[in-house]
Coordinates of C-alpha atoms in Angstrom, one line a residue:
K1 CA 8.5 -27.1 4.0
V2 CA 8.7 -23.6 3.2
A3 CA 9.5 -23.6 -0.4
D4 CA 6.4 -25.8 -0.8
N5 CA 4.2 -22.8 0.4
A6 CA 6.0 -20.1 -1.1
S7 CA 4.3 -17.5 -3.3
K8 CA 5.0 -17.9 -6.8
G9 CA 6.9 -14.6 -8.1
Y10 CA 6.4 -12.7 -11.0
L11 CA 8.8 -10.7 -13.2
A12 CA 8.0 -8.9 -16.2
G13 CA 4.4 -10.7 -16.1
Q14 CA 6.4 -14.4 -16.0
E15 CA 6.2 -16.8 -13.4
T16 CA 9.9 -16.7 -11.8
G17 CA 12.1 -18.5 -9.6
P18 CA 12.3 -19.8 -6.8
F19 CA 15.6 -18.6 -6.4
R20 CA 18.0 -16.9 -3.7
C21 CA 19.6 -13.6 -3.5
N22 CA 23.3 -13.2 -3.1
L23 CA 23.1 -10.7 -0.4
G24 CA 24.9 -10.9 2.7
T25 CA 22.9 -8.4 4.9
S26 CA 19.5 -8.4 3.5
G27 CA 16.8 -10.9 1.2
S28 CA 17.2 -13.3 4.1
I29 CA 13.1 -13.0 5.7
V30 CA 10.8 -15.3 4.1
S31 CA 7.4 -14.6 6.0
T32 CA 3.6 -14.0 5.5
A33 CA 1.7 -10.9 6.1
R34 CA 0.1 -12.4 9.2
D35 CA 3.1 -13.1 10.8
M36 CA 4.9 -9.7 9.8
A37 CA 1.8 -8.2 11.4
K38 CA 2.9 -9.9 14.8
Y39 CA 6.3 -8.6 14.1
L40 CA 5.2 -5.1 14.3
K41 CA 3.1 -5.7 17.1
M42 CA 6.1 -6.6 18.9
I43 CA 7.8 -3.5 17.7
M44 CA 5.0 -1.6 19.2
G45 CA 5.2 -3.1 22.3
N46 CA 8.8 -2.2 22.9
G47 CA 9.6 -5.7 22.3
L48 CA 7.1 -7.7 24.2
G49 CA 5.6 -10.5 21.8
E50 CA 2.5 -12.8 21.8
R51 CA 4.8 -15.4 23.6
G52 CA 6.7 -13.2 25.8
R53 CA 9.7 -11.0 25.6
V54 CA 11.3 -10.7 22.4
L55 CA 13.4 -7.7 22.7
M56 CA 14.4 -5.4 25.8
P57 CA 12.9 -2.1 25.7
V58 CA 16.1 -0.6 25.7
T59 CA 17.2 -2.3 22.7
V60 CA 14.1 -1.4 20.6
E61 CA 14.6 2.1 21.8
T62 CA 18.4 2.2 20.7
M63 CA 17.3 0.5 17.5
L64 CA 14.9 3.0 16.8
T65 CA 17.0 6.0 17.5
N66 CA 19.0 8.2 14.9
Q67 CA 22.5 6.7 14.0
S68 CA 23.1 8.8 11.0
T69 CA 26.6 10.5 11.2
A70 CA 26.6 12.4 8.2
P71 CA 23.6 14.7 8.7
P72 CA 24.9 17.7 6.0
L73 CA 24.3 15.2 3.5
D74 CA 21.3 13.5 4.6
F75 CA 18.9 16.4 4.6
G76 CA 16.9 15.6 7.6
A77 CA 16.5 12.0 6.7
K78 CA 17.4 10.1 9.9
I79 CA 18.2 6.0 10.3
G80 CA 18.4 3.8 13.2
F81 CA 19.8 0.4 13.2
L82 CA 18.4 -0.9 9.7
W83 CA 15.3 1.5 10.3
Q84 CA 14.4 4.8 8.6
L85 CA 13.0 7.1 10.9
T86 CA 11.8 10.0 8.7
D87 CA 8.7 9.8 5.9
P88 CA 8.3 13.5 4.8
E89 CA 4.8 12.1 3.7
L90 CA 4.0 11.0 7.2
G91 CA 5.8 13.3 9.2
Y92 CA 2.6 15.2 11.0
A93 CA 2.3 11.9 12.5
G94 CA 4.8 12.2 14.7
S95 CA 7.7 9.5 15.6
L96 CA 7.8 6.7 13.3
C97 CA 10.0 3.7 11.8
W98 CA 9.7 2.0 8.5
H99 CA 11.7 -0.4 6.0
N100 CA 11.1 -1.7 2.5
G101 CA 12.7 -5.0 0.9
G102 CA 12.7 -6.3 -2.4
T103 CA 14.0 -9.3 -4.2
M104 CA 14.0 -10.0 -8.1
T105 CA 10.0 -10.4 -7.7
M106 CA 9.1 -9.7 -4.4
T107 CA 8.2 -6.4 -3.0
S108 CA 7.3 -4.8 0.5
H109 CA 6.6 -1.8 2.7
M110 CA 6.4 -1.7 6.4
T111 CA 5.8 1.4 8.4
V112 CA 4.9 2.1 12.4
L113 CA 3.6 5.2 13.8
R114 CA 4.9 4.8 17.2
D115 CA 2.8 7.8 19.0
H116 CA -0.4 6.5 17.8
K117 CA 0.2 2.4 17.8
L118 CA -0.5 2.1 14.1
A119 CA 1.4 0.0 12.0
V120 CA 0.8 -1.5 8.1
V121 CA 2.7 -3.9 6.0
V122 CA 2.2 -4.5 2.6
L123 CA 3.9 -7.7 0.4
S124 CA 3.4 -8.1 -3.1
N125 CA 5.0 -10.8 -5.7
T126 CA 5.5 -9.1 -8.3
S127 CA 8.5 -6.9 -9.6
E128 CA 6.2 -4.2 -10.6
A129 CA 4.8 -3.5 -7.3
G130 CA 8.0 -1.2 -6.2
G131 CA 6.3 1.8 -5.5
V132 CA 2.8 0.5 -5.6
V133 CA 3.4 -1.2 -2.0
A134 CA 4.7 2.0 -0.3
T135 CA 1.7 3.9 -1.8
I136 CA -0.8 1.5 -0.2
A137 CA 1.0 1.5 3.1
R138 CA 1.0 5.2 3.3
Q139 CA -2.6 5.5 2.3
T140 CA -3.7 3.0 4.4
L141 CA -2.0 5.1 7.6
K142 CA -3.3 8.3 6.8
R143 CA -6.9 7.0 6.7
A144 CA -6.7 4.9 9.8
L145 CA -4.5 7.7 11.9
A146 CA -7.6 10.2 10.7
E147 CA -10.0 7.6 11.9
K148 CA -8.4 7.0 15.2
T149 CA -7.2 10.7 15.9
G150 CA -8.9 13.2 13.4
L151 CA -5.2 14.0 12.3
T152 CA -5.3 14.5 8.4
P153 CA -2.4 15.4 6.2
P154 CA -1.4 18.9 5.9
A155 CA -2.0 20.9 2.4
P156 CA 1.2 19.8 0.1
Y157 CA 3.6 22.4 0.7
V158 CA 4.0 24.9 -2.5
P159 CA 7.5 26.3 -2.7
P160 CA 6.8 29.9 -3.4
Y161 CA 7.4 31.7 -6.9
S162 CA 10.8 32.7 -8.0
P163 CA 10.9 34.8 -11.0
P164 CA 13.8 34.2 -13.5
A165 CA 16.9 35.8 -13.2
T166 CA 20.0 36.6 -15.4
W167 CA 23.5 35.3 -13.9
P168 CA 27.1 36.1 -15.2
Q169 CA 28.0 33.6 -17.9
E170 CA 31.0 32.9 -16.0
R171 CA 28.8 31.7 -13.0
L172 CA 27.1 29.2 -15.5
D173 CA 30.1 28.1 -16.5
A174 CA 31.5 27.2 -13.2
M175 CA 28.8 24.6 -12.8
T176 CA 29.6 22.5 -15.7
G177 CA 31.5 19.3 -15.8
I178 CA 31.0 15.6 -15.2
Y179 CA 28.5 14.8 -12.6
V180 CA 28.3 11.3 -11.4
K181 CA 24.4 10.5 -10.3
S182 CA 23.2 9.3 -7.0
D183 CA 20.7 6.7 -8.8
T184 CA 21.1 3.0 -7.7
T185 CA 21.4 2.4 -11.1
G186 CA 24.6 4.9 -11.9
G187 CA 24.9 7.2 -14.9
Y188 CA 26.5 10.5 -15.2
L189 CA 25.5 13.9 -16.7
S190 CA 27.5 16.1 -18.7
I191 CA 26.1 19.4 -17.8
A192 CA 27.1 22.2 -20.2
S193 CA 26.5 26.0 -20.3
V194 CA 24.0 27.5 -22.9
A195 CA 22.8 30.8 -23.4
G196 CA 21.0 32.0 -20.2
G197 CA 21.1 28.4 -18.4
L198 CA 22.4 25.1 -18.6
A199 CA 21.7 21.8 -20.4
W200 CA 22.1 18.0 -20.2
S201 CA 21.0 14.8 -21.3
D202 CA 19.5 12.3 -19.0
A203 CA 18.0 9.0 -20.1
G204 CA 17.9 10.0 -23.7
K205 CA 16.0 13.5 -22.7
T206 CA 17.3 16.9 -22.7
V207 CA 17.0 18.9 -19.5
N208 CA 17.3 22.6 -20.1
V209 CA 17.1 25.1 -16.9
I210 CA 17.1 28.8 -16.2
P211 CA 18.3 30.5 -13.3
R212 CA 15.9 31.5 -10.9
E213 CA 16.2 34.8 -8.1
N214 CA 16.2 32.3 -5.1
G215 CA 19.9 30.9 -6.4
W216 CA 18.4 27.6 -8.0
L217 CA 17.5 26.7 -11.4
S218 CA 14.6 24.9 -13.0
A219 CA 12.9 24.4 -16.2
A220 CA 11.2 27.7 -17.7
D221 CA 7.9 26.5 -17.1
S222 CA 7.9 24.8 -14.0
Q223 CA 9.5 24.8 -10.6
A224 CA 8.4 21.3 -9.5
M225 CA 12.0 20.4 -9.3
Q226 CA 14.6 22.9 -8.8
Y227 CA 18.4 22.5 -9.0
E228 CA 21.2 23.8 -6.9
F229 CA 25.0 23.5 -7.4
T230 CA 26.7 23.9 -4.4
A231 CA 29.3 22.7 -1.7
V232 CA 28.2 20.2 1.2
S233 CA 30.8 18.6 3.6
G234 CA 33.3 19.2 1.0
R235 CA 31.9 17.6 -1.6
N236 CA 30.5 19.6 -4.9
V237 CA 27.3 18.3 -5.6
M238 CA 24.0 18.7 -7.7
L239 CA 21.0 19.1 -5.3
G240 CA 17.3 18.7 -6.3
H241 CA 14.6 20.6 -4.5
S242 CA 10.9 19.2 -4.7
G243 CA 7.9 20.5 -2.7
N244 CA 9.9 20.5 0.9
R245 CA 12.1 17.8 -0.1
T246 CA 16.1 17.7 -0.7
R247 CA 18.2 15.2 -2.2
V248 CA 21.5 14.6 -3.8
L249 CA 21.1 13.9 -7.2
A250 CA 24.9 13.7 -8.5
E251 CA 28.5 14.7 -7.4
R252 CA 30.8 16.1 -9.4
Y253 CA 33.7 14.3 -10.8
S254 CA 36.7 15.4 -12.6
P255 CA 38.1 12.6 -14.5
V256 CA 41.8 11.3 -14.0
A257 CA 44.3 9.4 -15.8
I258 CA 43.0 6.0 -16.9
P259 CA 45.9 3.3 -16.8
A260 CA 46.5 1.2 -20.1
A261 CA 46.0 -1.9 -18.0
W262 CA 42.3 -0.7 -17.6
S263 CA 41.8 0.7 -20.7
G264 CA 43.2 -2.8 -22.4
R265 CA 40.5 -4.7 -20.5
S266 CA 37.8 -3.2 -22.5
G267 CA 35.1 -5.7 -23.5
F268 CA 32.6 -8.3 -21.7
W269 CA 33.5 -9.9 -18.3
D270 CA 31.2 -12.8 -17.4
A271 CA 30.1 -13.8 -13.8
C272 CA 32.4 -17.0 -13.3
D273 CA 31.1 -18.0 -9.3
L274 CA 27.2 -17.5 -9.5
D275 CA 25.2 -19.7 -7.4
P276 CA 22.8 -21.9 -9.6
A277 CA 19.8 -20.4 -8.0
D278 CA 20.8 -16.9 -7.7
A279 CA 18.3 -14.1 -8.6
L280 CA 20.4 -12.7 -11.4
R281 CA 20.0 -15.6 -13.6
Y282 CA 16.5 -15.0 -13.5
M283 CA 16.6 -11.5 -15.2
P284 CA 14.7 -11.5 -18.8
G285 CA 17.6 -12.6 -21.3
A286 CA 19.8 -13.4 -18.6
G287 CA 22.5 -16.0 -18.4
V288 CA 24.9 -14.8 -15.8
P289 CA 25.6 -11.1 -15.0
T290 CA 27.9 -9.3 -17.4
I291 CA 30.2 -6.5 -17.1
E292 CA 30.8 -4.4 -20.0
I293 CA 33.8 -2.4 -19.7
S294 CA 34.5 0.8 -21.8
V295 CA 36.0 4.1 -21.9
A296 CA 33.7 7.1 -22.8
D297 CA 33.9 11.3 -22.1
G298 CA 37.5 10.6 -20.3
L299 CA 35.3 8.1 -17.9
L300 CA 36.3 4.3 -17.2
L301 CA 32.6 2.8 -17.1
F302 CA 31.2 -0.5 -16.0
R303 CA 28.0 -1.4 -17.3
I304 CA 26.3 -4.2 -15.9
L305 CA 24.1 -6.3 -17.9
P306 CA 21.1 -7.0 -18.2
A307 CA 20.1 -3.3 -17.4
G308 CA 17.7 -4.5 -14.7
S309 CA 20.0 -6.0 -12.3
G310 CA 22.7 -3.0 -12.4
G311 CA 23.3 0.2 -14.7
T312 CA 26.2 2.0 -16.0
F313 CA 28.9 3.0 -13.2
V314 CA 32.1 5.3 -13.0
I315 CA 34.8 3.7 -11.7
Q316 CA 38.0 5.9 -10.6
P317 CA 41.0 3.7 -10.8
V318 CA 43.4 3.7 -7.9
D319 CA 46.4 1.9 -9.6
D320 CA 46.5 -0.7 -12.4
S321 CA 44.3 -3.3 -10.6
R322 CA 42.1 -1.3 -8.3
G323 CA 39.4 0.9 -8.5
Y324 CA 36.1 2.2 -6.6
L325 CA 32.7 3.2 -8.1
R326 CA 32.3 7.0 -7.7
G327 CA 29.2 8.7 -6.7
L328 CA 26.8 9.3 -3.6
G329 CA 24.5 6.6 -3.9
R330 CA 23.9 3.0 -2.4
N331 CA 26.5 0.9 -3.1
M332 CA 28.9 4.1 -4.3
G333 CA 32.2 3.7 -2.8
S334 CA 32.6 -0.1 -3.4
A335 CA 35.8 -1.3 -4.4
T336 CA 36.9 -3.4 -7.6
Q337 CA 39.8 -5.3 -8.0
I338 CA 41.6 -7.5 -10.7
F339 CA 43.6 -10.4 -9.5
T340 CA 44.7 -13.5 -11.0
M341 CA 43.2 -16.9 -10.4
D342 CA 44.4 -20.0 -11.9
G343 CA 46.5 -17.8 -14.5
K344 CA 43.7 -16.1 -15.8
E345 CA 42.8 -12.3 -15.2
E346 CA 39.7 -11.9 -12.9
L347 CA 37.7 -9.1 -11.9
R348 CA 35.7 -8.6 -8.2
L349 CA 32.8 -6.2 -7.9
L350 CA 30.0 -6.4 -5.2
G351 CA 30.9 -9.9 -4.3
I352 CA 30.8 -11.6 -7.7
R353 CA 33.8 -12.6 -9.6
Y354 CA 34.2 -12.1 -13.4
R355 CA 36.3 -13.2 -16.2
K356 CA 36.7 -11.8 -19.6
R357 CA 35.0 -13.3 -22.3

């Protein structure tokens, strides 16, 4: 049986599991490095596997063709059917596709350099390897590409230096406000204007930035990360420019009135329908996932506990029983709903039901 031969998983250095993931569209591949290598060979072979055709060539080509419908907010990123099609670090290698994966303990990364028939898959059985597997995969491909073709990575892009600038205070004041972060762990920034710049607190650290002549802002002693406050596709966003990469860091949010019904639900709500083998039960210190509902800074907040399984999310209420997660990150825009079950209020979020303690 698969379970008898599965690798042990490690979470925070402790053997954990086995468990299953409560994810409807992912977390379902259990495989080995050898078999995943065969899968990647099939992709490079336009659907032809070791024992015959698995996919038609037109299917593979469609799967690896950009399907993105919101390019202004993608900033050059492209995605096919499930596959990511851009990687700035490997862009010099031509056409490529990649994907990663992870559970509470397992992490993986695979990439195919389509123009050069090179591919790699890296698997790990520890929660601490999230960034490591991608680094190993990229470095492996860089060396393989250099050996096969002589192609080497270009020198890292260094943005031109932009001198400090002085902006009118009104221009700085116009950028202040609440910004909902695009991180998968949620959170928000309260950005304020200070003498000659902007300031905010993030993860317990104070960030101070000053204007630059290029129209962006950065720390006084570094331009490694530069911030831009602008409108994209009708959304007021905070962009981050690092090297030659641009990404959405946060979206501005104007708090709305919070109905008394929602503020009256402040407190802890525990999951009440979680599968006994669900991965979330294995988080350090976890019994079942819990949502702490609170109101702060004029915002309705859901803090999902334990911290490793979620984060703090800004909820925009629609009425007394419905709301949705604000922001532009993964899972953002998801709905939450209050309903009655067996005479008691329950909350539904991301496929899990919660009941107040």
